Short mmCIF file of C-alpha atoms and ligand atoms in Angstrom, two decimals:
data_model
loop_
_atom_site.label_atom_id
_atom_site.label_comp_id
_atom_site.label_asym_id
_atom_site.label_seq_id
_atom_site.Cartn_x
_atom_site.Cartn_y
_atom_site.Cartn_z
CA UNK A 261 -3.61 -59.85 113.32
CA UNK A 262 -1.02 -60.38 111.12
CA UNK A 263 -0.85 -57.35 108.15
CA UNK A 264 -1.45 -59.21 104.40
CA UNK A 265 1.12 -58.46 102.34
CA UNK A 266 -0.14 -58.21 98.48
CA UNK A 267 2.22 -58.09 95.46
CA UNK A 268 -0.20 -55.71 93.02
CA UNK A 269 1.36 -54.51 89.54
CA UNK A 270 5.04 -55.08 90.31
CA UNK A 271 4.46 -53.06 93.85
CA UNK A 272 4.18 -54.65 97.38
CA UNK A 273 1.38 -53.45 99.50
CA UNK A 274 0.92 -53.68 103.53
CA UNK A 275 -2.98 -54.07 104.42
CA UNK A 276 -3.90 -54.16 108.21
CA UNK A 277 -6.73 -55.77 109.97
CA UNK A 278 -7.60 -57.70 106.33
CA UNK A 279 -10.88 -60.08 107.52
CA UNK A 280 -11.12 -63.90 106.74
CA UNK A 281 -13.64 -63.29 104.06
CA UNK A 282 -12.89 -59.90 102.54
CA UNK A 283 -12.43 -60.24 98.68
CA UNK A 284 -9.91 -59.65 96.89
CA UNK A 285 -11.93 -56.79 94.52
CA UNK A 286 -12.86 -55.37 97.94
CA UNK A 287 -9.05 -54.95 99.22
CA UNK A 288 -8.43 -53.36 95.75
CA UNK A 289 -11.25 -51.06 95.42
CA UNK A 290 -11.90 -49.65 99.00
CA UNK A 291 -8.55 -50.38 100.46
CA UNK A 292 -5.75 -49.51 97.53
CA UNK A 293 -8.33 -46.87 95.36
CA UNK A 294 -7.29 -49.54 92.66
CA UNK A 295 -10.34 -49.12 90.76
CA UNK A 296 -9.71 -50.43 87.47
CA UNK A 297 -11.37 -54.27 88.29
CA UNK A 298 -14.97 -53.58 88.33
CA UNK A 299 -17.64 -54.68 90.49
CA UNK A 300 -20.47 -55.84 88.71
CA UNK A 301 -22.59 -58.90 90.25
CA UNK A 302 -20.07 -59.55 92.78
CA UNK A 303 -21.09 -63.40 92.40
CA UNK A 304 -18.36 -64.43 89.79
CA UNK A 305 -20.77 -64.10 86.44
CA UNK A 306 -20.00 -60.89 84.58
CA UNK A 307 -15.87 -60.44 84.31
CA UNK A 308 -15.81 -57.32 85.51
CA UNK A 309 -13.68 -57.66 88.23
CA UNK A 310 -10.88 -60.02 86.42
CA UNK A 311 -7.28 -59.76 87.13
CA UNK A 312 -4.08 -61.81 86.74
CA UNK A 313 -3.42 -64.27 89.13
CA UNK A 314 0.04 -65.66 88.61
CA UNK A 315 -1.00 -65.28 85.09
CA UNK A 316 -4.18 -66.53 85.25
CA UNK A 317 -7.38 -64.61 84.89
CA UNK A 318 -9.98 -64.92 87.85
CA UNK A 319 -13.03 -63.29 89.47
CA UNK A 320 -11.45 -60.77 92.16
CA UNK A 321 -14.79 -60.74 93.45
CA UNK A 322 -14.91 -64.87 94.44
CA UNK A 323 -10.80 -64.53 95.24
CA UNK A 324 -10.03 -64.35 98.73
CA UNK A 325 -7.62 -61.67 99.59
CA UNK A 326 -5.71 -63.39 101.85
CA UNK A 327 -5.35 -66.51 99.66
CA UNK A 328 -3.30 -64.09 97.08
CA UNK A 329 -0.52 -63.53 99.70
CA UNK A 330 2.82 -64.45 98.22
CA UNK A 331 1.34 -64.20 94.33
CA UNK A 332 1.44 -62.16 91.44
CA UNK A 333 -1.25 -60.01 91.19
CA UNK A 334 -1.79 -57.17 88.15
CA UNK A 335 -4.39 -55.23 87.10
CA UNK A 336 -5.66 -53.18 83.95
CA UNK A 337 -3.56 -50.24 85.83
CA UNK A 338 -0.75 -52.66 85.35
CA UNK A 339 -0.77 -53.79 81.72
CA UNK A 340 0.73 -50.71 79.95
CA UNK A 341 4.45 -50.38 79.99
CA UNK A 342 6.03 -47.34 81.15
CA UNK A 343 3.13 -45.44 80.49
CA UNK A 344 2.71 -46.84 76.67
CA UNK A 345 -0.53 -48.72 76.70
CA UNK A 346 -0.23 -52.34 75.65
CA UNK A 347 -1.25 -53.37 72.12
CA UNK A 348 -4.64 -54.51 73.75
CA UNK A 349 -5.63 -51.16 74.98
CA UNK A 350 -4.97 -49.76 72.17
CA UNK A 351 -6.61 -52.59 69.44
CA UNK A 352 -9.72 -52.03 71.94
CA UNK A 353 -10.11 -48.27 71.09
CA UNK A 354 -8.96 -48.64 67.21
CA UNK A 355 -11.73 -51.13 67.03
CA UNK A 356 -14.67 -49.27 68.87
CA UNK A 357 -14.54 -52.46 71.05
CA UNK A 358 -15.06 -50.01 74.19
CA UNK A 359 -18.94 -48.44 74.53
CA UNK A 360 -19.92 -47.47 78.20
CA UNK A 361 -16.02 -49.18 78.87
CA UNK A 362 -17.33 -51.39 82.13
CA UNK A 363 -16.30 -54.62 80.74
CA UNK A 364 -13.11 -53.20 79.40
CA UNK A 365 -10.99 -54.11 81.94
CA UNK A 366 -12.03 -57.32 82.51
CA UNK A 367 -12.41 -58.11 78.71
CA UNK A 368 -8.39 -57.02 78.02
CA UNK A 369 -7.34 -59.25 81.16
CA UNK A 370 -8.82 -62.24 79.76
CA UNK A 371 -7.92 -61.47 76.38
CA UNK A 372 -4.40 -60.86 77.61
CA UNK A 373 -4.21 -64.63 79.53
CA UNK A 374 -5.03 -66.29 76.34
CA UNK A 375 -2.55 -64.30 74.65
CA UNK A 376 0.26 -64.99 77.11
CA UNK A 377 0.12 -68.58 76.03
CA UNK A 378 -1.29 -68.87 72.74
CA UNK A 379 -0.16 -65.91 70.96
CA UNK A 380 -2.43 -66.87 67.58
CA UNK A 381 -6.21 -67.36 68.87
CA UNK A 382 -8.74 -68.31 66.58
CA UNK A 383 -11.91 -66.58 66.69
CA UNK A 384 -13.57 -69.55 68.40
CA UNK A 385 -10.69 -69.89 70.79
CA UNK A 386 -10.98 -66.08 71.67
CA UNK A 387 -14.65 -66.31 72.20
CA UNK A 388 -13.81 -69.07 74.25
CA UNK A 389 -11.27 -67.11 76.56
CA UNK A 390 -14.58 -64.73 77.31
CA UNK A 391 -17.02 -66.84 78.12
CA UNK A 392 -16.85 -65.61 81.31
CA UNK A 393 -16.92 -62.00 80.37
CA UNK A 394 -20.33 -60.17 79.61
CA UNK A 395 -20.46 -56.94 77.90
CA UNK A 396 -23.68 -54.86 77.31
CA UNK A 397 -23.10 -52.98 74.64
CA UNK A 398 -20.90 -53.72 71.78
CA UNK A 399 -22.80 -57.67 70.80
CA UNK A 400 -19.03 -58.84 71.18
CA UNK A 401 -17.48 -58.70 67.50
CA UNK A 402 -15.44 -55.62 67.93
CA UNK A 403 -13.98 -57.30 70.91
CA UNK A 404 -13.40 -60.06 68.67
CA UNK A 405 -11.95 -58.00 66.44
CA UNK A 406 -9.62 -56.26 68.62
CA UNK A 407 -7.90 -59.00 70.68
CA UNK A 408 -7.59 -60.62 67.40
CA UNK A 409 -5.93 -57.16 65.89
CA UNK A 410 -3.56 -56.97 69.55
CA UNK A 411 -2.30 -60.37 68.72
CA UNK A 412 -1.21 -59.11 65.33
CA UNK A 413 0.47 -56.56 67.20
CA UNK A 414 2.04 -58.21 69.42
CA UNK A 415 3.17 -61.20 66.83
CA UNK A 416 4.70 -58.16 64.58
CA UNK A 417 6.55 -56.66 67.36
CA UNK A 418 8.09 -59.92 68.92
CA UNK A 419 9.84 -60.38 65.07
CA UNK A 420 11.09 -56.58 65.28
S1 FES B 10 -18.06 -58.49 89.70
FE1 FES B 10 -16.82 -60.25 89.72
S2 FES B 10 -17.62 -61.54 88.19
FE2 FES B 10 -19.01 -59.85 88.28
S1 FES B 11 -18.74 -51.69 76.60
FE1 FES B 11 -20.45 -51.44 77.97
S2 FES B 11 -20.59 -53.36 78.98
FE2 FES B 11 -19.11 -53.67 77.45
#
């Protein structure tokens, strides 16, 4: 069997004997120790597991690893730059938006789609962009809050 090549967080990655139906949140997590996409119901409903594909957030635990050959792939462990955490990561712990921190990484991925192309949500349109995403603990405003403080940010540092 072929090896499946994966391109995760800028990095290429050579996985043997990868099985038809292995996920891609199972590659990550018990193949690559990438642990940062969490596995919550492993049937697509809770977010947990999100990452970027080609820019686009999905459930790693629906995503077939062998259908993400030859894409972009990135994770929460891939969002900071050079080792400064992006404007999300750091809105989310200004704003108390991260309580028991499950959701977290599955919360800024999503968060950080909608910003990539609309880089002034509304609060309805950010609400929106999680509808996918459960959290347990926080009742959702100061996630609210904090993607719409990141966009701030990120709007004040693209005019620096
Ligand atoms: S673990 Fe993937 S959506 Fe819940
Ligand atoms: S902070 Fe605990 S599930 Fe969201």
């Amino acid at each position: 069997m072929e090896p499946l090549i994966l391109n995760i967080n800028h990095r290429n990655y050579q996985i043997f004997q990868v099985e038809k139906n292995e996920t891609l949140l199972s590659v990550l997590r018990y193949r690559l120790d990438i642990t940062g996409p969490k596995e919550g119901c492993s049937t697509g409903d809770c977010g947990a597991c999100k990452v970027l594909l080609d820019g686009v957030a999905v459930n790693a635990c629906t995503t077939l690893a062998h259908r993400c050959a030859g894409k972009t792939i990135i994770t929460i462990e891939g969002i900071a730059d050079a080792g400064n955490l992006h404007p999300l990561q750091t809105a989310f712990v200004e704003k108390g938006a991260v309580q028991c921190g499950f959701c977290t990484p599955g919360m800024i991925i999503s968060a950080k789609a909608l910003l990539d192309v609309n880089p002034k949500p509304s609060r309805d349109e950010i609400r929106k962009a999680l509808d996918n995403n459960l959290c347990r603990c926080t009742g959702y405003v100061k996630i609210v809050d904090a993607i719409e403080e990141a966009a701030e940010m990120m709007r004040k540092d693209d005019h620096e």
